[in-house]
PDB file of C-alpha atoms and ligand atoms in Angstrom:
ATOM      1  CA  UNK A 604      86.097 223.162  50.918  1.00 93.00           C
ATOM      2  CA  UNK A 605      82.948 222.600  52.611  1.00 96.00           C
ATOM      3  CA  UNK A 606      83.053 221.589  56.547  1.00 97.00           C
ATOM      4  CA  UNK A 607      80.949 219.133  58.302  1.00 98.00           C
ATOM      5  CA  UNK A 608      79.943 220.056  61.372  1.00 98.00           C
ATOM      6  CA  UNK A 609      81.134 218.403  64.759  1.00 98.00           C
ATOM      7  CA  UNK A 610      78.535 217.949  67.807  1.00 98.00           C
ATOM      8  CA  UNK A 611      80.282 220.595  69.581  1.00 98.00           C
ATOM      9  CA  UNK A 612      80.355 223.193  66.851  1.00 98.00           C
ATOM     10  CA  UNK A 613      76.744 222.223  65.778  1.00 98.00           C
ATOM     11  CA  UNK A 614      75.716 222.730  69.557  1.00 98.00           C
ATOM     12  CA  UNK A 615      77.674 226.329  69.517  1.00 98.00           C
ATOM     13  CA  UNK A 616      75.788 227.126  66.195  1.00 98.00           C
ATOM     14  CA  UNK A 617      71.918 226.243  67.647  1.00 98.00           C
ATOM     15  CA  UNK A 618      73.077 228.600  70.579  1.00 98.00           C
ATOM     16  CA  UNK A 619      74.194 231.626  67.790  1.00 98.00           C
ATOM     17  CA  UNK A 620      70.560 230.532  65.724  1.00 98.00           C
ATOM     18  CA  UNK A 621      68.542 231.159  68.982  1.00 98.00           C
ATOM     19  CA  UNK A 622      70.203 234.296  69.791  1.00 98.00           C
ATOM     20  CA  UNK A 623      69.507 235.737  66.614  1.00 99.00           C
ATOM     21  CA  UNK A 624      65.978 234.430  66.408  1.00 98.00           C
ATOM     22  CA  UNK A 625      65.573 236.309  69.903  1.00 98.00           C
ATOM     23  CA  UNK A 626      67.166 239.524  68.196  1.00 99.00           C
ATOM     24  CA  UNK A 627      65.298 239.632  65.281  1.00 98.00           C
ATOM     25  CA  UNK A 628      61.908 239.669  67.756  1.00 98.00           C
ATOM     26  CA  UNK A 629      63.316 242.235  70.026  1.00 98.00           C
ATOM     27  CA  UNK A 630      64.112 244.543  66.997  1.00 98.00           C
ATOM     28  CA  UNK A 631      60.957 243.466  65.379  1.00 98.00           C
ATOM     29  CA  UNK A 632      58.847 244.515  68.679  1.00 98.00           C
ATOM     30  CA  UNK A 633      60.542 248.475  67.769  1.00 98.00           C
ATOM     31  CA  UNK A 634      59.354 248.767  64.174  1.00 98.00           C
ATOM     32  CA  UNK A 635      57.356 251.455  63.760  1.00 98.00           C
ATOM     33  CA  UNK A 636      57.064 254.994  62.268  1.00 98.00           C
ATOM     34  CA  UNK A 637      58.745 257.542  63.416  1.00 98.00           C
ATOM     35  CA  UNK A 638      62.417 255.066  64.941  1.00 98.00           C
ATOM     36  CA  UNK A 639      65.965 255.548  63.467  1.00 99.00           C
ATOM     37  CA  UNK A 640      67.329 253.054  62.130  1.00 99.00           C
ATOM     38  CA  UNK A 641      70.265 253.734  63.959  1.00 98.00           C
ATOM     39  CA  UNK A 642      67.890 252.781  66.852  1.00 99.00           C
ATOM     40  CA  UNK A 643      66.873 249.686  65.972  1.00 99.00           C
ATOM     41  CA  UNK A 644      70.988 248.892  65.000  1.00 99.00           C
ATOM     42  CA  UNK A 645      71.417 250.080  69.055  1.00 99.00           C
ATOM     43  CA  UNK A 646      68.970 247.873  70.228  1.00 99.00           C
ATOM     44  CA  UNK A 647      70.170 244.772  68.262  1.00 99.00           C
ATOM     45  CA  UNK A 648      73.724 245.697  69.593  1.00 99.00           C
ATOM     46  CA  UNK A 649      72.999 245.940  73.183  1.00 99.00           C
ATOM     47  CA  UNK A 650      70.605 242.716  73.050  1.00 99.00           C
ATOM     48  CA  UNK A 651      73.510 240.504  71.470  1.00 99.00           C
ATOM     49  CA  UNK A 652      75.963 241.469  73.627  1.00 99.00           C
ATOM     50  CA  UNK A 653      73.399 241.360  77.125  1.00 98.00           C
ATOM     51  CA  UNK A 654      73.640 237.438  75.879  1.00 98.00           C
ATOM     52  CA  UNK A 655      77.270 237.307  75.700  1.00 98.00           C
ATOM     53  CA  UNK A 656      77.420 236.822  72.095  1.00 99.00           C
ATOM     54  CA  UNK A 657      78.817 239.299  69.191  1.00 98.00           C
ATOM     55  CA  UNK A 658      77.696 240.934  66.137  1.00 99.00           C
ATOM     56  CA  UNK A 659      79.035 238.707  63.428  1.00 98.00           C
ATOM     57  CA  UNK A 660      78.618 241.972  61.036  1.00 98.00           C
ATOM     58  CA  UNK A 661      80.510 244.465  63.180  1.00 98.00           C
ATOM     59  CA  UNK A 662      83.811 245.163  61.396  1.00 98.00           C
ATOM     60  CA  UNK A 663      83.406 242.481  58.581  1.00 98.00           C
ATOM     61  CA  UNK A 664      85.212 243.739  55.694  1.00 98.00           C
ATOM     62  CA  UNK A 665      84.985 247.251  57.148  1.00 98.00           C
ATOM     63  CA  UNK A 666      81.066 247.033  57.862  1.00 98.00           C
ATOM     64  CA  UNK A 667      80.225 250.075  59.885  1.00 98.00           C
ATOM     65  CA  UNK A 668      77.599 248.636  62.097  1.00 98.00           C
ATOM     66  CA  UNK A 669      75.953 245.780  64.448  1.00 99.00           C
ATOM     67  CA  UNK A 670      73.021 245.242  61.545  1.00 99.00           C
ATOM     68  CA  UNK A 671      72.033 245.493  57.886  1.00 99.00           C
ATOM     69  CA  UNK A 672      68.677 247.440  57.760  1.00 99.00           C
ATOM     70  CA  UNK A 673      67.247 247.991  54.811  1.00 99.00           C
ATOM     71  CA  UNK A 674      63.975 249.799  53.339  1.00 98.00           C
ATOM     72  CA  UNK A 675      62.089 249.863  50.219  1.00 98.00           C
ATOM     73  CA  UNK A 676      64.343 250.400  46.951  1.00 98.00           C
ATOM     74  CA  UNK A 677      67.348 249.144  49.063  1.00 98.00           C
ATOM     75  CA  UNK A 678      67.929 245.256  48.584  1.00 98.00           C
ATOM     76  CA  UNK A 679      70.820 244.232  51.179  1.00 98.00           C
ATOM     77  CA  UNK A 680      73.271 245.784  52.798  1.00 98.00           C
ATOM     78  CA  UNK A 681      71.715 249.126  54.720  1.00 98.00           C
ATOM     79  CA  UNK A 682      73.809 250.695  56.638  1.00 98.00           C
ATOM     80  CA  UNK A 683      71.775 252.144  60.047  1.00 98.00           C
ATOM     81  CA  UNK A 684      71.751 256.145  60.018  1.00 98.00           C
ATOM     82  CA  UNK A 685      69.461 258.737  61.268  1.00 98.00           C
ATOM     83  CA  UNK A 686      66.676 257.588  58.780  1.00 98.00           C
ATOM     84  CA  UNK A 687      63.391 257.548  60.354  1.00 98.00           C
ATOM     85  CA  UNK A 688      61.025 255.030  59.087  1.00 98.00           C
ATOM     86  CA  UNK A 689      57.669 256.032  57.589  1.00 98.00           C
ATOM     87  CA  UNK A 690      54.361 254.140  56.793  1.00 98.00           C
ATOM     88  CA  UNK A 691      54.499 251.496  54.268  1.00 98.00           C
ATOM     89  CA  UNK A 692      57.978 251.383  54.078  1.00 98.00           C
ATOM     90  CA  UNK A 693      59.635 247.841  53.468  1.00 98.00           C
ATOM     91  CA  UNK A 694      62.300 247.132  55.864  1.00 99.00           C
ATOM     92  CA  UNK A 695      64.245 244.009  55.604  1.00 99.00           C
ATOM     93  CA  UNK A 696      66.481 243.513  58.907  1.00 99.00           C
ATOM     94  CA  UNK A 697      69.746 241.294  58.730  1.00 99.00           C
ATOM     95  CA  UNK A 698      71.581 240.149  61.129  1.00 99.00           C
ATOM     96  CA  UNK A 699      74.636 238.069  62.239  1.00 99.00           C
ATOM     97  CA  UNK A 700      75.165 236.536  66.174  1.00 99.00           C
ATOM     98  CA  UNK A 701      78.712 235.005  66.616  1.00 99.00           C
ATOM     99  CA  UNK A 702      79.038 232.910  69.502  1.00 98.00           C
ATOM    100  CA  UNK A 703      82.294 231.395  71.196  1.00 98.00           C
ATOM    101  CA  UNK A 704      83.468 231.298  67.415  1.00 98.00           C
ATOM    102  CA  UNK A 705      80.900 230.290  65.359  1.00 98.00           C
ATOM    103  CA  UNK A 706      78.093 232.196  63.825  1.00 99.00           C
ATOM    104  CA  UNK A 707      74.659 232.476  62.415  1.00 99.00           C
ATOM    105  CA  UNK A 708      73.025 233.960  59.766  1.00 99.00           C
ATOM    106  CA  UNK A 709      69.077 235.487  59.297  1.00 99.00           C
ATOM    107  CA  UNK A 710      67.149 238.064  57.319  1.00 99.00           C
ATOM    108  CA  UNK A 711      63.450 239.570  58.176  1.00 98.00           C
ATOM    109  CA  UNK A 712      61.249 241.682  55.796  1.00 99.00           C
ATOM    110  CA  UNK A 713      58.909 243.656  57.541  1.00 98.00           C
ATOM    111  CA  UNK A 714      56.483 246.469  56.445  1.00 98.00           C
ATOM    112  CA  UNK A 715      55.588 249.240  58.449  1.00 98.00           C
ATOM    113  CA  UNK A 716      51.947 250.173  58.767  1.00 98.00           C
ATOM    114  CA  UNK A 717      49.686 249.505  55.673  1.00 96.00           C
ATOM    115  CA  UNK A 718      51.236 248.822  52.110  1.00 97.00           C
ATOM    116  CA  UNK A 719      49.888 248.132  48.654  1.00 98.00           C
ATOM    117  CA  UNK A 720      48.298 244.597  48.074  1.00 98.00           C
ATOM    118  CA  UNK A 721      51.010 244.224  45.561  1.00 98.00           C
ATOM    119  CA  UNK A 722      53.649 245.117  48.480  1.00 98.00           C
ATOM    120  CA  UNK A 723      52.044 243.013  50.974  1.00 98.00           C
ATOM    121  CA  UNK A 724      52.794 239.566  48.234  1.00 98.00           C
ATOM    122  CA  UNK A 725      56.089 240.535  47.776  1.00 98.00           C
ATOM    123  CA  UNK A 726      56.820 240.245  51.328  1.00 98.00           C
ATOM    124  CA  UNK A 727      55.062 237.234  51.694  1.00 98.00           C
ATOM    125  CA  UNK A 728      56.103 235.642  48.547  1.00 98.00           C
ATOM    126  CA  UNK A 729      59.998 236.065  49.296  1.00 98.00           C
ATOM    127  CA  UNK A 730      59.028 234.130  52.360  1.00 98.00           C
ATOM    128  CA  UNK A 731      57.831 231.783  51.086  1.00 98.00           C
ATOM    129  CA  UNK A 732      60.413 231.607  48.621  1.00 98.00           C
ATOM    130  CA  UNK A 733      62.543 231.018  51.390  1.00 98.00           C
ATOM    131  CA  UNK A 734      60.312 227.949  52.769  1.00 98.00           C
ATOM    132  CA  UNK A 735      60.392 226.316  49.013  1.00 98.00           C
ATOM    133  CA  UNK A 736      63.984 226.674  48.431  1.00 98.00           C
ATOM    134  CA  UNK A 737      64.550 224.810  52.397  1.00 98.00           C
ATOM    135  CA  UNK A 738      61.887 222.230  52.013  1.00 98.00           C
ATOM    136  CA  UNK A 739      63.870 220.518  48.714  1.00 98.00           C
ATOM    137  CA  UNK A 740      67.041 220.063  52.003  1.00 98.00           C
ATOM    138  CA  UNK A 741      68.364 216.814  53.002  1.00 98.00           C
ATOM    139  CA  UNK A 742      71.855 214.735  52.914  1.00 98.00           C
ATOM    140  CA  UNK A 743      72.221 213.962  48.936  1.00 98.00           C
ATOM    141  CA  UNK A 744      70.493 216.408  47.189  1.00 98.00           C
ATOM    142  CA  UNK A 745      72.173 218.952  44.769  1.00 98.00           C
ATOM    143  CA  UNK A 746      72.650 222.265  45.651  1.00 98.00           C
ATOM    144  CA  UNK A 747      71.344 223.879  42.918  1.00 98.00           C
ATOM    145  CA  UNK A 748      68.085 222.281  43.600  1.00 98.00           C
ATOM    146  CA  UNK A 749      67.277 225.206  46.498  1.00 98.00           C
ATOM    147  CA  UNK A 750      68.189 227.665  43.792  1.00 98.00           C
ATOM    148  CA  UNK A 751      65.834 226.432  41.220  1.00 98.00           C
ATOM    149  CA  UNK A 752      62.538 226.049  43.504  1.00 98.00           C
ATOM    150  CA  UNK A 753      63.234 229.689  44.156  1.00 99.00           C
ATOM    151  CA  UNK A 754      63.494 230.734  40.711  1.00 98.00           C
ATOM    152  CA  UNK A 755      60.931 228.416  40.317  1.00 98.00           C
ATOM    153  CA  UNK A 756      58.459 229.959  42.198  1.00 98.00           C
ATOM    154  CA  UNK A 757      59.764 233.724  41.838  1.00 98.00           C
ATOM    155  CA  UNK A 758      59.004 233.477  38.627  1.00 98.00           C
ATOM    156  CA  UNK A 759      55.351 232.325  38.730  1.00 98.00           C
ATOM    157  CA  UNK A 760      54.594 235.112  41.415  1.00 98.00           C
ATOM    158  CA  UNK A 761      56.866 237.092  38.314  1.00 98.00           C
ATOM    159  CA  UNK A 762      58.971 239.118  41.231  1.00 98.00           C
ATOM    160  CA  UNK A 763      63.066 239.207  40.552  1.00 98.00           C
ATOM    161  CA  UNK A 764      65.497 237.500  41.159  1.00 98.00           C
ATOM    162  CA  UNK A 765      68.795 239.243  43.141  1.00 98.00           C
ATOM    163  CA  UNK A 766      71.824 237.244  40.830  1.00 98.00           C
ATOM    164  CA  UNK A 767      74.542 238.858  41.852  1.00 98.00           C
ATOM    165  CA  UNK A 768      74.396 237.367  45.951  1.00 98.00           C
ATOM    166  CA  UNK A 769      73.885 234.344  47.062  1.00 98.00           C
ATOM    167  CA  UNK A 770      73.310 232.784  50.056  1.00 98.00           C
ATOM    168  CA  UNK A 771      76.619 230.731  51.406  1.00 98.00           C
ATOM    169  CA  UNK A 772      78.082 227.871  54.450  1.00 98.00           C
ATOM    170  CA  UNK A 773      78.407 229.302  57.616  1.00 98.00           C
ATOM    171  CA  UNK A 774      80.652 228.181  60.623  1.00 98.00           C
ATOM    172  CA  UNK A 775      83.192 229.649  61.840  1.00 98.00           C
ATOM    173  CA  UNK A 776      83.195 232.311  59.214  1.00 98.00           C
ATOM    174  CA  UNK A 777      79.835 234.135  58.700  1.00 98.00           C
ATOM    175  CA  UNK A 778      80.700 233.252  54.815  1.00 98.00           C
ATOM    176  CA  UNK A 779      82.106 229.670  54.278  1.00 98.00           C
ATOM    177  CA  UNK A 780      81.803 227.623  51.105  1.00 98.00           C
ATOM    178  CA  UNK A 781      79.433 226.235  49.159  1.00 98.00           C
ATOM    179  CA  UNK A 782      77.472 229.154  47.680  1.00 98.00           C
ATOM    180  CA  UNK A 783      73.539 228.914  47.619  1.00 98.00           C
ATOM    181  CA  UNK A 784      72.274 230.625  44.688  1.00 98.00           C
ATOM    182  CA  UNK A 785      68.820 231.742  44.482  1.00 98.00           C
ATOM    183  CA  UNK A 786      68.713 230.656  40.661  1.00 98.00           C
ATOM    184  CA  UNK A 787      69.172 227.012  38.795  1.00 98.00           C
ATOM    185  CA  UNK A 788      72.816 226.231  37.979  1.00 98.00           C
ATOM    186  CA  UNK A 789      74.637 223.494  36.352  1.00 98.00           C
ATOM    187  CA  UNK A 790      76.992 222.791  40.277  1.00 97.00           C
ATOM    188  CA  UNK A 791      76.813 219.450  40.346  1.00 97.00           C
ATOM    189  CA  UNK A 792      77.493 219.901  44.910  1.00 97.00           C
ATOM    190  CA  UNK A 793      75.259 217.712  47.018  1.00 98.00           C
ATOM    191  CA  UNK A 794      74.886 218.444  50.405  1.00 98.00           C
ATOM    192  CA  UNK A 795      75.462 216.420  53.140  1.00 98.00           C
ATOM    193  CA  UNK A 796      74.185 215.931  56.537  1.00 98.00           C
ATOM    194  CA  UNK A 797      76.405 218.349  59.257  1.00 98.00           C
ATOM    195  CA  UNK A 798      77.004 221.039  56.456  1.00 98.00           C
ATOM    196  CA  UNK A 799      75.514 224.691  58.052  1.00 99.00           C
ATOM    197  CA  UNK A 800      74.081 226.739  55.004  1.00 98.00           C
ATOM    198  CA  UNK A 801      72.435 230.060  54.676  1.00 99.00           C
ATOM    199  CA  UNK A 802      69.445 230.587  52.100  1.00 99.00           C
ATOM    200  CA  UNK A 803      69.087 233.581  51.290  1.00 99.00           C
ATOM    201  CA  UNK A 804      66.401 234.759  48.716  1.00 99.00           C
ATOM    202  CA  UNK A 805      66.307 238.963  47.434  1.00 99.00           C
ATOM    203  CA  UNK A 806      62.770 238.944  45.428  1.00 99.00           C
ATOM    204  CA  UNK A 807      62.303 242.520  43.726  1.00 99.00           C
ATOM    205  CA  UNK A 808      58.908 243.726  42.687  1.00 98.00           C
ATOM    206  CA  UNK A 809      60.499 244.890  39.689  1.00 98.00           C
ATOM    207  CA  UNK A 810      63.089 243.291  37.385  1.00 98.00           C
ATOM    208  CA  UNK A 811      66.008 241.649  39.144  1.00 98.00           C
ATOM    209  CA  UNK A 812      68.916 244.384  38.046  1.00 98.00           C
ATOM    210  CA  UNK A 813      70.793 246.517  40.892  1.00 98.00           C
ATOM    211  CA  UNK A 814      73.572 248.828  41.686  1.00 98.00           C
ATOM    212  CA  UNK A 815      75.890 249.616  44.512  1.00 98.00           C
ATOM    213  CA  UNK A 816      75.344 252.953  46.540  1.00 98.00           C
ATOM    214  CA  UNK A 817      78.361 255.437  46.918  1.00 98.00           C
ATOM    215  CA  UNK A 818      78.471 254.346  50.272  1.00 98.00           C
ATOM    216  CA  UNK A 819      80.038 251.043  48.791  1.00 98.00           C
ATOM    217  CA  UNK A 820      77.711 249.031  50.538  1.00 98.00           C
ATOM    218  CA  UNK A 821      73.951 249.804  49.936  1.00 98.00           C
ATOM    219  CA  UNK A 822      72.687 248.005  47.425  1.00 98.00           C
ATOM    220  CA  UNK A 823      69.508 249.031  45.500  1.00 98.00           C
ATOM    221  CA  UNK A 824      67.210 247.853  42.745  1.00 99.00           C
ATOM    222  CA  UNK A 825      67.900 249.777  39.306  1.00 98.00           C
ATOM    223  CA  UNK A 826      63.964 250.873  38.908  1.00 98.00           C
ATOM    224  CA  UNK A 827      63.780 251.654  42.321  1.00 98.00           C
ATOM    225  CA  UNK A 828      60.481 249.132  42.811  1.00 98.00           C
ATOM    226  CA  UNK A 829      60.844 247.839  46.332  1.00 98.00           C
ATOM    227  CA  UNK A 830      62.826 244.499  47.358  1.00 99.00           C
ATOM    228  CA  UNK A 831      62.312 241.836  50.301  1.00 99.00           C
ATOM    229  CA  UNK A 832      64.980 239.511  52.252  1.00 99.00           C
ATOM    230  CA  UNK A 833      64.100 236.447  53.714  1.00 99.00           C
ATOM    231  CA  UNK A 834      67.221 234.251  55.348  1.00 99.00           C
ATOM    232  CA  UNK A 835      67.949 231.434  57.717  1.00 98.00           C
ATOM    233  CA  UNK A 836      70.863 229.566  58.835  1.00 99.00           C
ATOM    234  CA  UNK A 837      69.938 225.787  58.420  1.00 98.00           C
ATOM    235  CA  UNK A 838      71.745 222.198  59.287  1.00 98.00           C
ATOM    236  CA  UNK A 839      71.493 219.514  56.451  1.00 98.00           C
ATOM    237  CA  UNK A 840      70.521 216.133  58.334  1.00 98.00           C
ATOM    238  CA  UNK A 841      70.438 212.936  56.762  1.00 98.00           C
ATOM    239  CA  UNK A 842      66.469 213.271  56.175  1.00 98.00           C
ATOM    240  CA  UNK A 843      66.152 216.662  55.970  1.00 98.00           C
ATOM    241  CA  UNK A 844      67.224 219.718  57.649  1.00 98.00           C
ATOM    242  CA  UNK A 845      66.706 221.929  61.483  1.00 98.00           C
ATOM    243  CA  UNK A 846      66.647 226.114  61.235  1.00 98.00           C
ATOM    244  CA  UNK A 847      68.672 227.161  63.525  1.00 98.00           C
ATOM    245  CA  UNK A 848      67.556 230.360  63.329  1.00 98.00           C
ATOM    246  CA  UNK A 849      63.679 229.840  63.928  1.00 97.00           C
ATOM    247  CA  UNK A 850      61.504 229.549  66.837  1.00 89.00           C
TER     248      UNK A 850
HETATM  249  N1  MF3 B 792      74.029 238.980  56.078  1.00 84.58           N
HETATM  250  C1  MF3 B 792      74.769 239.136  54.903  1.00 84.58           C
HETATM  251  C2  MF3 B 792      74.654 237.823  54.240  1.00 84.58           C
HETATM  252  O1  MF3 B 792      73.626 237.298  54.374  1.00 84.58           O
HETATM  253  C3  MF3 B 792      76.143 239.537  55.214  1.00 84.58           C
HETATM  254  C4  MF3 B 792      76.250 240.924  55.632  1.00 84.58           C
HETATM  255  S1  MF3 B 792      77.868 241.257  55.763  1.00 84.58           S
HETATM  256  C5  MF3 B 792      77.954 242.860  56.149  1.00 84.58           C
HETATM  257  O2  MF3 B 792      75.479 237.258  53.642  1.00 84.58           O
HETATM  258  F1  MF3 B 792      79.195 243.124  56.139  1.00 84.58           F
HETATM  259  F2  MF3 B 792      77.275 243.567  55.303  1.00 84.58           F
HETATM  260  F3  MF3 B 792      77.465 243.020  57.312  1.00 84.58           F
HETATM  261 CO1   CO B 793      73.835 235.494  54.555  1.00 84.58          CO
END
């Protein structure tokens, strides 16, 4: 079942987007060689909290920390440790704010230092990924139409795309129906204005194919190329769409 949003909850969800968007700069602000990413998990942490919200993450499913971080080979799903990060690594930070019950939902890729040219456009091309998949976003339009401008333009920039998660509602779960693949599909779902959806496109330099770490959570590309993670937390209005998790 997909939920429409009240006033109240959308209000609640605008205040979880702007607290993440204020995380995301705080831990963005600490990137640099030479910090844990343990750190950067710590400062997240103490940030959400200091604005009396929550780590949506924390706990979920058994999730060991505050934040996903992570760098290069490693698509989604990094769990913070002692790793320190070096230049040119690729670090894509997730994160999740809850707030009085209701959440919200936003992935960064960042690169520390210099990187290759070919580094540099995967970064920016899973951004603007992201960007192509939102702008197709308003009150009667299929689902699967987000999916395909990704693929869409993934494909002509000939980076990877992540099948195996998709982006997904959010509300008062961090993970609510519909699912938003990143890839055409024959769902036949519109949207409509007050649904709350996460987009979520995983570009890989190299082919699109990954594996779970022993950890049970990590997950990495199979050729070990680097990957990039661009998400926000949108509301479908009748004309269009607001990120809640932007400036
Ligand atoms: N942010 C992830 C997503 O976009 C969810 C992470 S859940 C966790 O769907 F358990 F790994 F934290
Ligand atoms: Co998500």
């Amino acid at each position: 079942m997909i939920s429409i949003k009240s006033d109240r909850e959308i209000e609640l969800m605008k205040h979880a987007g702007h607290i993440n968007y204020l995380t995301h700069l705080e831990v963005a602000k600490n990137i640099k060689a030479g910090i844990s990413t343990k750190a950067l998990n710590d400062i997240a942490h103490k940030f959400i909290l200091d604005n009396g919200c929550n780590p949506s993450f924390l706990n979920y499913e058994g999730y060991p920390a505050s934040i996903c971080i992570s760098v290069n080979d490693e698509v989604v799903h990094g769990i913070p440790s002692k790793r320190k990060l070096k230049d040119g690594d690729v670090v894509s930070v997730d994160i999740g704010v809850e707030y009085k019950g209701y959440h919200s939902d936003s992935a960064n890729t960042y690169i520390v230092g210099h990187a290759s040219k070919e580094i540099e456009d995967l970064v920016e091309n899973t951004r603007k990924s992201l960007y192509e998949g939102l702008s197709v976003i308003k009150d009667g339009v299929k689902i699967s139409d987000i999916g395909s401008k990704i693929e869409n333009f993934a494909k002509m920039n000939n980076l990877g795309v992540v099948r195996e998660l998709v982006g997904h509602g959010v509300g008062s779960s961090i993970h609510e129906d519909p699912d938003v693949p990143n890839y055409y599909t024959n769902d036949v779902t519109r949207l409509r204005a007050g649904m709350v959806i996460a987009v979520e496109p995983m570009l890989n330099l190299g082919s699109r194919h990954i594996y779970m770490e022993e950890d049970e959570w990590t997950i990495k590309t199979e050729d070990g190329l680097p990957s990039a993670h661009f998400e926000h937390t949108v509301l479908v209005t009748k004309d269009g769409f607001v990120i809640l998790t932007g400036e």
